[in-house]
Amino acid sequence: MTSPSVLHAPKPVTLALDELIAKYDGRAPRYTSYPTAVQFTPQVDATTYRGWLADLPLTDPVSIYLHIPFCARLCWYCGCNTRAVNRHEPVSDYVQHLLVEADRLQGALPGRLPANAIHLGGGTPNMLAPEEMDAIFGALRRIFDVAPDAEIAAELDPAVLTRDWVRAAASHGMSRASLGVQNLTPQVQAAVNRQESFEEIAQCVAWLREFGIASINLDLMYGLPHQTTVNTLATVDQIVTLRPERIALFGYAHVPWMKAHQQLIDESALPGAAARLDQSEAAAERLVSEGYVRIGLDHFALPTDSLVVAQLEGRLRRNFQGYTTDSAQTLLGLGASSIGSLPQGLVQNIAQELPWRAAVVAGDLPIARGVVVTDEDRFRGEIIERLMCDLAVDLGAVCARHGRNLAGLAGELSDLRAFADDGLVVMQGDQLTVTDLGRLVVRSVCAVFDTYFAPEAGRHSKAL
């Protein structure tokens, strides 16, 4: 039987960049859940979901996610479930259906559950009119016991953000906001249909600060058309002058077979794998030099931020919104395509807006698919989450918590020998650690523990 010792004391290795790309630039899930959405099936339906909801403990806090699938502009790189609208009527009508869905959810719950976090995503939540936010938050506070210090967050598009909108959101308790920046180079922006200036970003940050938004995240990207290491660093240098508490640095995932509007992007202008890696690592080094702490795969935060504290204390989590301090075991999703996570499993609403509306009108919860989470999934999910969050996991301790034996992972440990030989992971005792170089391929390391993963299926984004 393979022993964990096969990973002990690896030889010193400095893997050349081209070798790393050649060996590890396959596809891998982003692991915002386990099992991943690829495993969702229609066998989990509204009836299943109602049963799960009825069994939720009345004392356990939940988190709530609301999806707003509208934008004033369609960014060609976008992988989200959204559409561009130039009239407000579709948004208003959607909100009315969202409120009906919330009523349906209330009818399926065992009572008025406590809620510690509310996240508005999209799309562009700041497409909502102030009176629509009044209605949404009024409904949520009627259905849930929202904690006075609940973390209320929203993803915002600077192009349509106004001071009045920030004031209205702050009146409902918004404490965190995320602004999409991506890259400030005009040529890059034109290539993805997203034009905005640094001055516009700075004005939005100023409004958020004015109304007491204590935590601001700015999203950056690498791997966009015409993007280079030079213009990536130029963007970073401008953004850090605003001192956002958090910065996310995402790699552009080019999946035109899944998102048709990405076909508008000139593929010949996309940087190759080596250039993408250089952009991401140069940006990461610059952010660290500016005082930001690197978190997991793609997040950075100031040392006093709660993400850093959670990472130091081993409490960092990962969910569909990325890295989080949210400890709730239940996430309830509302709106087209939203995903919920419960102790029993995962569910997703109908993704297409019109069928979602029709299902809401028909009188049931608009569930399209989901997956039951097994004990084996929970065991492997904990390993994967710790690797994604901590870049390390005590396999012995996880095995003990789940009544397993480390010998049961002999096959996985054998598969990790190639990573160890390349200096990407180290095993000391029962502790598996991803090295600094291995951080670049941590998703691929996690995939070793994923019993569902089928690399030949091509259903995930590139690992590098």
Tab-separated table of C-alpha atoms in Angstrom:
chain	number	residue	atom	x	y	z
A	1	MET	CA	0.000	0.000	0.000
A	2	THR	CA	1.221	3.484	-0.804
A	3	SER	CA	2.421	5.348	2.265
A	4	PRO	CA	2.249	9.092	2.902
A	5	SER	CA	6.025	8.956	3.188
A	6	VAL	CA	6.265	9.003	-0.589
A	7	LEU	CA	5.854	12.765	-0.345
A	8	HIS	CA	8.379	13.366	2.414
A	9	ALA	CA	11.548	15.385	1.887
A	10	PRO	CA	11.146	16.252	-1.780
A	11	LYS	CA	14.244	17.128	-3.713
A	12	PRO	CA	14.774	20.863	-4.265
A	13	VAL	CA	13.177	21.802	-7.566
A	14	THR	CA	12.893	25.008	-9.517
A	15	LEU	CA	10.420	24.187	-12.238
A	16	ALA	CA	10.852	26.337	-15.328
A	17	LEU	CA	7.794	28.314	-16.358
A	18	ASP	CA	7.407	26.529	-19.673
A	19	GLU	CA	7.623	23.158	-17.898
A	20	LEU	CA	4.971	24.201	-15.377
A	21	ILE	CA	2.638	25.280	-18.166
A	22	ALA	CA	3.248	22.152	-20.224
A	23	LYS	CA	2.502	19.827	-17.304
A	24	TYR	CA	-0.238	21.658	-15.401
A	25	ASP	CA	-2.131	24.022	-17.703
A	26	GLY	CA	-5.136	21.745	-17.947
A	27	ARG	CA	-8.644	22.510	-16.764
A	28	ALA	CA	-9.849	22.356	-13.179
A	29	PRO	CA	-12.858	23.543	-11.162
A	30	ARG	CA	-12.687	26.745	-9.137
A	31	TYR	CA	-13.995	24.804	-6.134
A	32	THR	CA	-16.472	27.324	-4.786
A	33	SER	CA	-18.388	24.227	-3.713
A	34	TYR	CA	-17.940	20.480	-3.513
A	35	PRO	CA	-19.469	18.741	-5.319
A	36	THR	CA	-19.199	21.392	-8.026
A	37	ALA	CA	-22.100	22.599	-10.161
A	38	VAL	CA	-21.108	20.128	-12.897
A	39	GLN	CA	-22.589	17.383	-10.696
A	40	PHE	CA	-25.994	19.080	-10.342
A	41	THR	CA	-28.935	17.124	-11.816
A	42	PRO	CA	-32.719	17.675	-12.118
A	43	GLN	CA	-33.250	14.808	-9.672
A	44	VAL	CA	-32.950	17.412	-6.919
A	45	ASP	CA	-36.075	19.518	-7.400
A	46	ALA	CA	-38.431	21.855	-5.545
A	47	THR	CA	-39.886	18.977	-3.526
A	48	THR	CA	-36.404	17.938	-2.397
A	49	TYR	CA	-35.581	21.525	-1.495
A	50	ARG	CA	-38.771	21.968	0.518
A	51	GLY	CA	-37.867	18.928	2.582
A	52	TRP	CA	-34.383	20.282	3.254
A	53	LEU	CA	-35.728	23.706	4.220
A	54	ALA	CA	-38.251	22.230	6.640
A	55	ASP	CA	-35.436	20.454	8.500
A	56	LEU	CA	-33.281	23.550	9.063
A	57	PRO	CA	-32.627	24.226	12.775
A	58	LEU	CA	-34.437	27.346	13.974
A	59	THR	CA	-31.410	28.549	15.925
A	60	ASP	CA	-28.733	28.265	13.215
A	61	PRO	CA	-27.979	31.531	11.342
A	62	VAL	CA	-28.265	31.486	7.562
A	63	SER	CA	-26.837	33.621	4.773
A	64	ILE	CA	-28.898	34.978	1.884
A	65	TYR	CA	-27.862	35.550	-1.721
A	66	LEU	CA	-29.951	37.562	-4.203
A	67	HIS	CA	-29.113	37.524	-7.896
A	68	ILE	CA	-29.873	40.623	-9.985
A	69	PRO	CA	-29.306	39.568	-13.639
A	70	PHE	CA	-29.206	42.984	-15.313
A	71	CYS	CA	-26.483	45.332	-16.485
A	72	ALA	CA	-26.441	48.697	-18.228
A	73	ARG	CA	-23.677	47.327	-20.490
A	74	LEU	CA	-22.568	43.848	-21.458
A	75	CYS	CA	-18.876	43.319	-20.770
A	76	TRP	CA	-17.616	40.805	-23.304
A	77	TYR	CA	-15.394	38.948	-20.810
A	78	CYS	CA	-18.289	38.339	-18.411
A	79	GLY	CA	-19.082	34.798	-17.314
A	80	CYS	CA	-22.048	35.750	-15.129
A	81	ASN	CA	-25.728	35.124	-15.697
A	82	THR	CA	-26.851	38.589	-16.785
A	83	ARG	CA	-28.139	40.653	-19.711
A	84	ALA	CA	-27.936	44.287	-20.727
A	85	VAL	CA	-31.120	46.392	-20.562
A	86	ASN	CA	-31.753	50.009	-21.549
A	87	ARG	CA	-35.159	50.271	-19.840
A	88	HIS	CA	-35.952	49.887	-16.158
A	89	GLU	CA	-39.229	47.995	-16.614
A	90	PRO	CA	-37.589	44.528	-16.814
A	91	VAL	CA	-35.765	45.240	-13.547
A	92	SER	CA	-38.950	46.381	-11.778
A	93	ASP	CA	-40.869	43.345	-13.004
A	94	TYR	CA	-38.047	41.057	-11.904
A	95	VAL	CA	-38.104	42.555	-8.401
A	96	GLN	CA	-41.830	41.817	-8.107
A	97	HIS	CA	-41.179	38.182	-8.996
A	98	LEU	CA	-38.238	38.109	-6.576
A	99	LEU	CA	-40.550	39.220	-3.774
A	100	VAL	CA	-43.013	36.469	-4.677
A	101	GLU	CA	-40.187	33.923	-4.602
A	102	ALA	CA	-39.211	35.218	-1.150
A	103	ASP	CA	-42.797	34.625	0.014
A	104	ARG	CA	-42.655	31.066	-1.367
A	105	LEU	CA	-39.388	30.529	0.504
A	106	GLN	CA	-40.928	31.823	3.737
A	107	GLY	CA	-43.737	29.297	3.385
A	108	ALA	CA	-41.218	26.455	3.183
A	109	LEU	CA	-39.110	27.517	6.166
A	110	PRO	CA	-39.721	26.080	9.652
A	111	GLY	CA	-39.890	29.580	11.137
A	112	ARG	CA	-38.130	32.953	11.260
A	113	LEU	CA	-34.499	31.990	10.985
A	114	PRO	CA	-31.640	34.276	12.066
A	115	ALA	CA	-29.629	35.777	9.183
A	116	ASN	CA	-26.083	37.071	9.592
A	117	ALA	CA	-25.201	37.914	5.978
A	118	ILE	CA	-26.935	39.198	2.836
A	119	HIS	CA	-25.137	39.363	-0.508
A	120	LEU	CA	-26.467	41.062	-3.640
A	121	GLY	CA	-24.768	39.822	-6.794
A	122	GLY	CA	-25.319	39.880	-10.514
A	123	GLY	CA	-25.301	41.368	-12.908
A	124	THR	CA	-25.411	44.808	-11.396
A	125	PRO	CA	-27.325	45.181	-8.111
A	126	ASN	CA	-26.969	48.950	-8.298
A	127	MET	CA	-29.434	48.795	-11.193
A	128	LEU	CA	-32.059	48.534	-8.438
A	129	ALA	CA	-34.004	51.720	-7.680
A	130	PRO	CA	-34.005	52.871	-4.024
A	131	GLU	CA	-37.684	51.966	-3.615
A	132	GLU	CA	-36.947	48.475	-4.941
A	133	MET	CA	-34.225	48.067	-2.328
A	134	ASP	CA	-36.735	49.215	0.280
A	135	ALA	CA	-39.098	46.461	-0.820
A	136	ILE	CA	-36.409	43.769	-0.931
A	137	PHE	CA	-34.882	44.549	2.443
A	138	GLY	CA	-38.321	45.009	3.961
A	139	ALA	CA	-39.247	41.493	2.830
A	140	LEU	CA	-35.981	39.981	4.069
A	141	ARG	CA	-36.388	41.544	7.505
A	142	ARG	CA	-39.964	40.301	7.676
A	143	ILE	CA	-38.972	36.740	6.754
A	144	PHE	CA	-35.667	36.539	8.638
A	145	ASP	CA	-34.342	37.830	11.926
A	146	VAL	CA	-31.556	39.889	10.356
A	147	ALA	CA	-28.824	40.575	12.900
A	148	PRO	CA	-28.113	44.261	13.643
A	149	ASP	CA	-24.482	43.683	12.652
A	150	ALA	CA	-25.251	41.476	9.641
A	151	GLU	CA	-22.710	41.733	6.844
A	152	ILE	CA	-24.583	43.215	3.889
A	153	ALA	CA	-22.592	43.307	0.661
A	154	ALA	CA	-23.206	44.235	-2.970
A	155	GLU	CA	-21.335	43.893	-6.246
A	156	LEU	CA	-21.342	47.245	-8.042
A	157	ASP	CA	-20.692	48.604	-11.516
A	158	PRO	CA	-18.926	51.987	-11.257
A	159	ALA	CA	-20.449	53.144	-14.568
A	160	VAL	CA	-23.948	53.365	-13.084
A	161	LEU	CA	-23.187	53.946	-9.412
A	162	THR	CA	-24.513	57.193	-7.910
A	163	ARG	CA	-24.112	58.915	-4.589
A	164	ASP	CA	-27.861	58.591	-3.969
A	165	TRP	CA	-27.722	54.848	-4.544
A	166	VAL	CA	-24.887	54.446	-2.044
A	167	ARG	CA	-26.807	56.507	0.509
A	168	ALA	CA	-29.905	54.334	0.029
A	169	ALA	CA	-27.924	51.095	0.321
A	170	ALA	CA	-26.121	52.350	3.420
A	171	SER	CA	-29.496	53.105	5.026
A	172	HIS	CA	-30.253	49.381	4.749
A	173	GLY	CA	-26.981	48.435	6.419
A	174	MET	CA	-24.635	47.816	3.490
A	175	SER	CA	-21.228	47.351	5.068
A	176	ARG	CA	-19.231	45.858	2.200
A	177	ALA	CA	-19.045	46.715	-1.485
A	178	SER	CA	-17.164	45.292	-4.441
A	179	LEU	CA	-16.378	47.404	-7.507
A	180	GLY	CA	-15.364	45.921	-10.829
A	181	VAL	CA	-12.238	47.556	-12.240
A	182	GLN	CA	-10.489	44.785	-14.224
A	183	ASN	CA	-7.908	46.944	-16.069
A	184	LEU	CA	-7.565	50.687	-16.623
A	185	THR	CA	-5.799	50.553	-20.007
A	186	PRO	CA	-8.028	52.109	-22.711
A	187	GLN	CA	-7.001	49.540	-25.349
A	188	VAL	CA	-7.867	46.653	-23.020
A	189	GLN	CA	-11.145	48.268	-22.003
A	190	ALA	CA	-12.169	48.831	-25.623
A	191	ALA	CA	-11.408	45.183	-26.429
A	192	VAL	CA	-13.888	43.981	-23.792
A	193	ASN	CA	-16.512	46.756	-24.076
A	194	ARG	CA	-15.901	48.219	-20.619
A	195	GLN	CA	-14.683	51.806	-20.575
A	196	GLU	CA	-14.140	53.704	-17.349
A	197	SER	CA	-11.463	55.950	-15.905
A	198	PHE	CA	-9.509	55.856	-12.677
A	199	GLU	CA	-11.227	59.104	-11.705
A	200	GLU	CA	-14.619	57.406	-11.965
A	201	ILE	CA	-13.434	54.552	-9.750
A	202	ALA	CA	-11.999	57.008	-7.225
A	203	GLN	CA	-15.282	58.928	-7.105
A	204	CYS	CA	-17.210	55.724	-6.376
A	205	VAL	CA	-14.796	54.802	-3.591
A	206	ALA	CA	-15.196	58.304	-2.135
A	207	TRP	CA	-19.005	57.932	-2.063
A	208	LEU	CA	-18.709	54.557	-0.349
A	209	ARG	CA	-16.356	55.992	2.264
A	210	GLU	CA	-18.626	59.009	2.762
A	211	PHE	CA	-21.528	56.784	3.785
A	212	GLY	CA	-19.514	54.562	6.081
A	213	ILE	CA	-18.918	51.475	3.940
A	214	ALA	CA	-16.141	49.968	6.007
A	215	SER	CA	-14.895	47.304	3.614
A	216	ILE	CA	-14.317	47.913	-0.095
A	217	ASN	CA	-13.100	45.324	-2.570
A	218	LEU	CA	-11.839	46.119	-6.061
A	219	ASP	CA	-11.842	43.375	-8.702
A	220	LEU	CA	-8.901	43.202	-11.106
A	221	MET	CA	-8.288	40.748	-13.932
A	222	TYR	CA	-5.380	39.353	-15.874
A	223	GLY	CA	-5.355	37.575	-19.207
A	224	LEU	CA	-7.619	40.039	-21.040
A	225	PRO	CA	-7.029	40.927	-24.707
A	226	HIS	CA	-4.087	43.314	-25.172
A	227	GLN	CA	-3.245	43.008	-21.486
A	228	THR	CA	0.449	43.008	-20.599
A	229	THR	CA	2.458	42.859	-17.414
A	230	VAL	CA	3.273	46.540	-17.832
A	231	ASN	CA	-0.327	47.737	-18.062
A	232	THR	CA	-1.385	45.294	-15.354
A	233	LEU	CA	1.120	46.823	-12.951
A	234	ALA	CA	0.100	50.325	-14.010
A	235	THR	CA	-3.476	49.488	-13.013
A	236	VAL	CA	-2.337	48.013	-9.687
A	237	ASP	CA	-0.249	51.094	-8.926
A	238	GLN	CA	-3.258	53.359	-9.434
A	239	ILE	CA	-5.702	51.184	-7.535
A	240	VAL	CA	-3.579	50.780	-4.399
A	241	THR	CA	-3.588	54.555	-3.910
A	242	LEU	CA	-7.273	54.148	-2.963
A	243	ARG	CA	-6.306	51.630	-0.242
A	244	PRO	CA	-9.266	49.267	-0.650
A	245	GLU	CA	-9.450	46.755	2.166
A	246	ARG	CA	-9.537	43.909	-0.339
A	247	ILE	CA	-8.431	43.282	-3.911
A	248	ALA	CA	-9.401	40.257	-5.985
A	249	LEU	CA	-7.196	39.287	-8.926
A	250	PHE	CA	-9.059	36.946	-11.259
A	251	GLY	CA	-7.835	35.255	-14.401
A	252	TYR	CA	-10.047	35.759	-17.426
A	253	ALA	CA	-11.742	32.477	-18.358
A	254	HIS	CA	-12.293	32.345	-22.123
A	255	VAL	CA	-15.209	29.939	-22.609
A	256	PRO	CA	-17.030	31.178	-25.756
A	257	TRP	CA	-18.789	27.806	-26.115
A	258	MET	CA	-20.541	28.603	-22.802
A	259	LYS	CA	-20.839	32.399	-23.082
A	260	ALA	CA	-21.646	33.393	-26.658
A	261	HIS	CA	-20.834	37.076	-26.154
A	262	GLN	CA	-17.191	36.115	-25.519
A	263	GLN	CA	-17.051	35.363	-29.247
A	264	LEU	CA	-16.844	39.149	-29.676
A	265	ILE	CA	-13.363	39.043	-28.161
A	266	ASP	CA	-10.451	38.823	-30.587
A	267	GLU	CA	-8.766	35.576	-29.559
A	268	SER	CA	-5.556	36.589	-31.319
A	269	ALA	CA	-5.211	39.447	-28.796
A	270	LEU	CA	-5.405	37.153	-25.769
A	271	PRO	CA	-2.115	36.622	-23.907
A	272	GLY	CA	-0.780	33.090	-23.773
A	273	ALA	CA	-0.342	30.998	-20.650
A	274	ALA	CA	3.176	32.297	-19.914
A	275	ALA	CA	2.105	35.927	-20.276
A	276	ARG	CA	-0.959	35.307	-18.056
A	277	LEU	CA	1.224	33.797	-15.352
A	278	ASP	CA	3.656	36.682	-15.547
A	279	GLN	CA	0.816	39.196	-15.208
A	280	SER	CA	-0.720	37.448	-12.196
A	281	GLU	CA	2.530	36.905	-10.322
A	282	ALA	CA	3.872	40.398	-11.028
A	283	ALA	CA	0.616	41.895	-9.775
A	284	ALA	CA	0.691	39.662	-6.693
A	285	GLU	CA	4.259	40.687	-5.873
A	286	ARG	CA	3.370	44.355	-6.276
A	287	LEU	CA	0.318	44.036	-4.000
A	288	VAL	CA	2.343	42.259	-1.320
A	289	SER	CA	4.995	44.973	-1.542
A	290	GLU	CA	2.203	47.513	-0.960
A	291	GLY	CA	1.238	45.856	2.305
A	292	TYR	CA	-1.483	43.458	1.182
A	293	VAL	CA	-1.593	39.883	2.464
A	294	ARG	CA	-2.044	37.182	-0.159
A	295	ILE	CA	-5.047	34.976	0.547
A	296	GLY	CA	-5.696	31.660	-1.098
A	297	LEU	CA	-5.761	31.580	-4.863
A	298	ASP	CA	-6.642	35.111	-5.908
A	299	HIS	CA	-7.492	37.459	-3.022
A	300	PHE	CA	-5.453	40.117	-1.215
A	301	ALA	CA	-6.353	42.071	1.900
A	302	LEU	CA	-4.892	44.604	4.302
A	303	PRO	CA	-3.470	43.027	7.469
A	304	THR	CA	-6.330	44.292	9.638
A	305	ASP	CA	-9.051	42.901	7.358
A	306	SER	CA	-11.285	40.120	8.666
A	307	LEU	CA	-10.194	37.821	5.823
A	308	VAL	CA	-6.605	37.963	7.039
A	309	VAL	CA	-7.653	37.386	10.648
A	310	ALA	CA	-9.776	34.417	9.590
A	311	GLN	CA	-6.901	32.979	7.572
A	312	LEU	CA	-4.532	33.268	10.530
A	313	GLU	CA	-7.069	31.574	12.799
A	314	GLY	CA	-7.935	28.803	10.333
A	315	ARG	CA	-11.524	30.080	9.893
A	316	LEU	CA	-11.353	31.158	6.262
A	317	ARG	CA	-14.145	29.685	4.130
A	318	ARG	CA	-14.896	29.480	0.437
A	319	ASN	CA	-18.328	29.702	-1.157
A	320	PHE	CA	-19.960	30.860	-4.389
A	321	GLN	CA	-18.912	34.462	-3.696
A	322	GLY	CA	-15.267	33.446	-3.250
A	323	TYR	CA	-13.289	33.683	-0.012
A	324	THR	CA	-15.349	34.641	3.009
A	325	THR	CA	-15.480	34.744	6.794
A	326	ASP	CA	-19.109	33.608	6.723
A	327	SER	CA	-19.454	30.531	8.944
A	328	ALA	CA	-23.127	29.803	8.180
A	329	GLN	CA	-23.842	26.220	7.188
A	330	THR	CA	-26.805	27.331	5.067
A	331	LEU	CA	-26.875	29.753	2.144
A	332	LEU	CA	-30.306	30.489	0.681
A	333	GLY	CA	-30.402	31.778	-2.894
A	334	LEU	CA	-33.093	33.945	-4.474
A	335	GLY	CA	-33.374	34.978	-8.112
A	336	ALA	CA	-32.619	33.424	-11.480
A	337	SER	CA	-29.587	31.067	-11.444
A	338	SER	CA	-28.857	31.599	-7.736
A	339	ILE	CA	-27.317	28.674	-5.878
A	340	GLY	CA	-28.145	27.595	-2.363
A	341	SER	CA	-26.102	25.428	-0.027
A	342	LEU	CA	-27.674	23.470	2.812
A	343	PRO	CA	-26.371	20.717	5.100
A	344	GLN	CA	-28.203	18.148	2.972
A	345	GLY	CA	-27.024	19.368	-0.434
A	346	LEU	CA	-26.838	22.075	-3.075
A	347	VAL	CA	-29.611	23.558	-5.220
A	348	GLN	CA	-29.779	25.965	-8.125
A	349	ASN	CA	-32.671	28.040	-9.403
A	350	ILE	CA	-33.669	28.034	-13.057
A	351	ALA	CA	-30.944	30.062	-14.784
A	352	GLN	CA	-32.920	31.597	-17.653
A	353	GLU	CA	-34.855	34.607	-16.497
A	354	LEU	CA	-38.152	34.011	-18.338
A	355	PRO	CA	-38.552	30.344	-17.289
A	356	TRP	CA	-37.610	31.399	-13.737
A	357	ARG	CA	-40.406	33.986	-13.774
A	358	ALA	CA	-42.847	31.412	-15.115
A	359	ALA	CA	-41.960	28.965	-12.345
A	360	VAL	CA	-42.452	31.639	-9.685
A	361	VAL	CA	-45.860	32.525	-11.128
A	362	ALA	CA	-46.776	28.829	-11.237
A	363	GLY	CA	-46.521	28.763	-7.469
A	364	ASP	CA	-43.488	26.689	-6.535
A	365	LEU	CA	-39.879	27.293	-5.644
A	366	PRO	CA	-38.057	27.710	-9.006
A	367	ILE	CA	-35.478	24.960	-8.527
A	368	ALA	CA	-33.881	23.557	-11.673
A	369	ARG	CA	-31.305	21.127	-10.312
A	370	GLY	CA	-29.017	20.250	-7.449
A	371	VAL	CA	-27.059	17.494	-5.770
A	372	VAL	CA	-27.327	15.541	-2.536
A	373	VAL	CA	-24.137	15.831	-0.480
A	374	THR	CA	-22.922	12.500	0.863
A	375	ASP	CA	-20.628	11.779	3.807
A	376	GLU	CA	-17.861	11.075	1.282
A	377	ASP	CA	-18.488	14.475	-0.314
A	378	ARG	CA	-18.245	16.210	3.077
A	379	PHE	CA	-14.967	14.432	3.790
A	380	ARG	CA	-13.417	15.371	0.465
A	381	GLY	CA	-15.017	18.818	0.503
A	382	GLU	CA	-13.255	19.661	3.755
A	383	ILE	CA	-9.883	18.646	2.323
A	384	ILE	CA	-10.471	20.725	-0.799
A	385	GLU	CA	-11.721	23.783	1.099
A	386	ARG	CA	-8.736	23.787	3.432
A	387	LEU	CA	-6.321	23.508	0.517
A	388	MET	CA	-8.079	26.357	-1.305
A	389	CYS	CA	-8.144	28.539	1.835
A	390	ASP	CA	-4.995	27.615	3.756
A	391	LEU	CA	-2.848	25.988	1.056
A	392	ALA	CA	-2.424	23.249	3.647
A	393	VAL	CA	-4.474	20.528	5.295
A	394	ASP	CA	-3.923	18.106	8.148
A	395	LEU	CA	-5.146	14.976	6.414
A	396	GLY	CA	-4.914	12.907	9.573
A	397	ALA	CA	-7.134	15.311	11.485
A	398	VAL	CA	-9.705	15.487	8.674
A	399	CYS	CA	-9.750	11.694	8.435
A	400	ALA	CA	-10.320	11.443	12.192
A	401	ARG	CA	-13.217	13.912	12.089
A	402	HIS	CA	-14.910	11.861	9.392
A	403	GLY	CA	-14.137	8.405	10.782
A	404	ARG	CA	-11.664	7.616	8.006
A	405	ASN	CA	-8.160	6.228	7.847
A	406	LEU	CA	-5.359	7.997	6.024
A	407	ALA	CA	-4.589	4.731	4.268
A	408	GLY	CA	-7.831	5.264	2.377
A	409	LEU	CA	-6.167	8.170	0.554
A	410	ALA	CA	-3.252	6.056	-0.664
A	411	GLY	CA	-4.249	6.503	-4.305
A	412	GLU	CA	-4.496	10.279	-3.989
A	413	LEU	CA	-1.143	10.506	-2.237
A	414	SER	CA	0.407	8.446	-4.980
A	415	ASP	CA	-1.074	10.804	-7.582
A	416	LEU	CA	0.488	13.741	-5.718
A	417	ARG	CA	4.012	12.372	-6.149
A	418	ALA	CA	4.389	14.224	-9.448
A	419	PHE	CA	3.451	17.484	-7.720
A	420	ALA	CA	5.937	16.753	-4.938
A	421	ASP	CA	8.713	15.916	-7.383
A	422	ASP	CA	8.128	19.302	-9.041
A	423	GLY	CA	8.281	21.151	-5.719
A	424	LEU	CA	4.573	22.035	-5.721
A	425	VAL	CA	3.510	20.177	-2.554
A	426	VAL	CA	5.197	18.828	0.551
A	427	MET	CA	3.995	16.179	3.018
A	428	GLN	CA	5.305	16.298	6.589
A	429	GLY	CA	3.650	13.767	8.834
A	430	ASP	CA	-0.045	14.017	8.007
A	431	GLN	CA	0.242	17.660	6.888
A	432	LEU	CA	-0.047	18.336	3.167
A	433	THR	CA	1.222	21.803	2.215
A	434	VAL	CA	1.088	23.570	-1.125
A	435	THR	CA	4.321	25.489	-1.756
A	436	ASP	CA	4.547	29.057	-3.022
A	437	LEU	CA	5.074	27.756	-6.547
A	438	GLY	CA	2.284	25.234	-6.045
A	439	ARG	CA	-0.195	28.011	-5.270
A	440	LEU	CA	-0.408	28.541	-9.023
A	441	VAL	CA	-1.815	25.034	-9.475
A	442	VAL	CA	-3.713	24.593	-6.207
A	443	ARG	CA	-6.939	23.874	-8.130
A	444	SER	CA	-5.189	20.968	-9.818
A	445	VAL	CA	-3.928	19.733	-6.438
A	446	CYS	CA	-7.510	19.847	-5.157
A	447	ALA	CA	-8.702	17.934	-8.216
A	448	VAL	CA	-6.647	14.940	-7.033
A	449	PHE	CA	-9.163	14.567	-4.164
A	450	ASP	CA	-12.200	15.150	-6.415
A	451	THR	CA	-13.742	11.782	-7.256
A	452	TYR	CA	-16.033	13.390	-9.861
A	453	PHE	CA	-13.346	15.246	-11.784
A	454	ALA	CA	-13.111	14.335	-15.461
A	455	PRO	CA	-10.313	16.419	-17.048
A	456	GLU	CA	-11.133	15.210	-20.540
A	457	ALA	CA	-14.651	16.678	-20.328
A	458	GLY	CA	-13.342	20.239	-20.821
A	459	ARG	CA	-16.101	21.745	-18.682
A	460	HIS	CA	-13.882	23.915	-16.504
A	461	SER	CA	-11.632	26.937	-17.006
A	462	LYS	CA	-7.877	26.674	-17.468
A	463	ALA	CA	-5.930	25.993	-14.289
A	464	LEU	CA	-3.245	28.570	-15.174
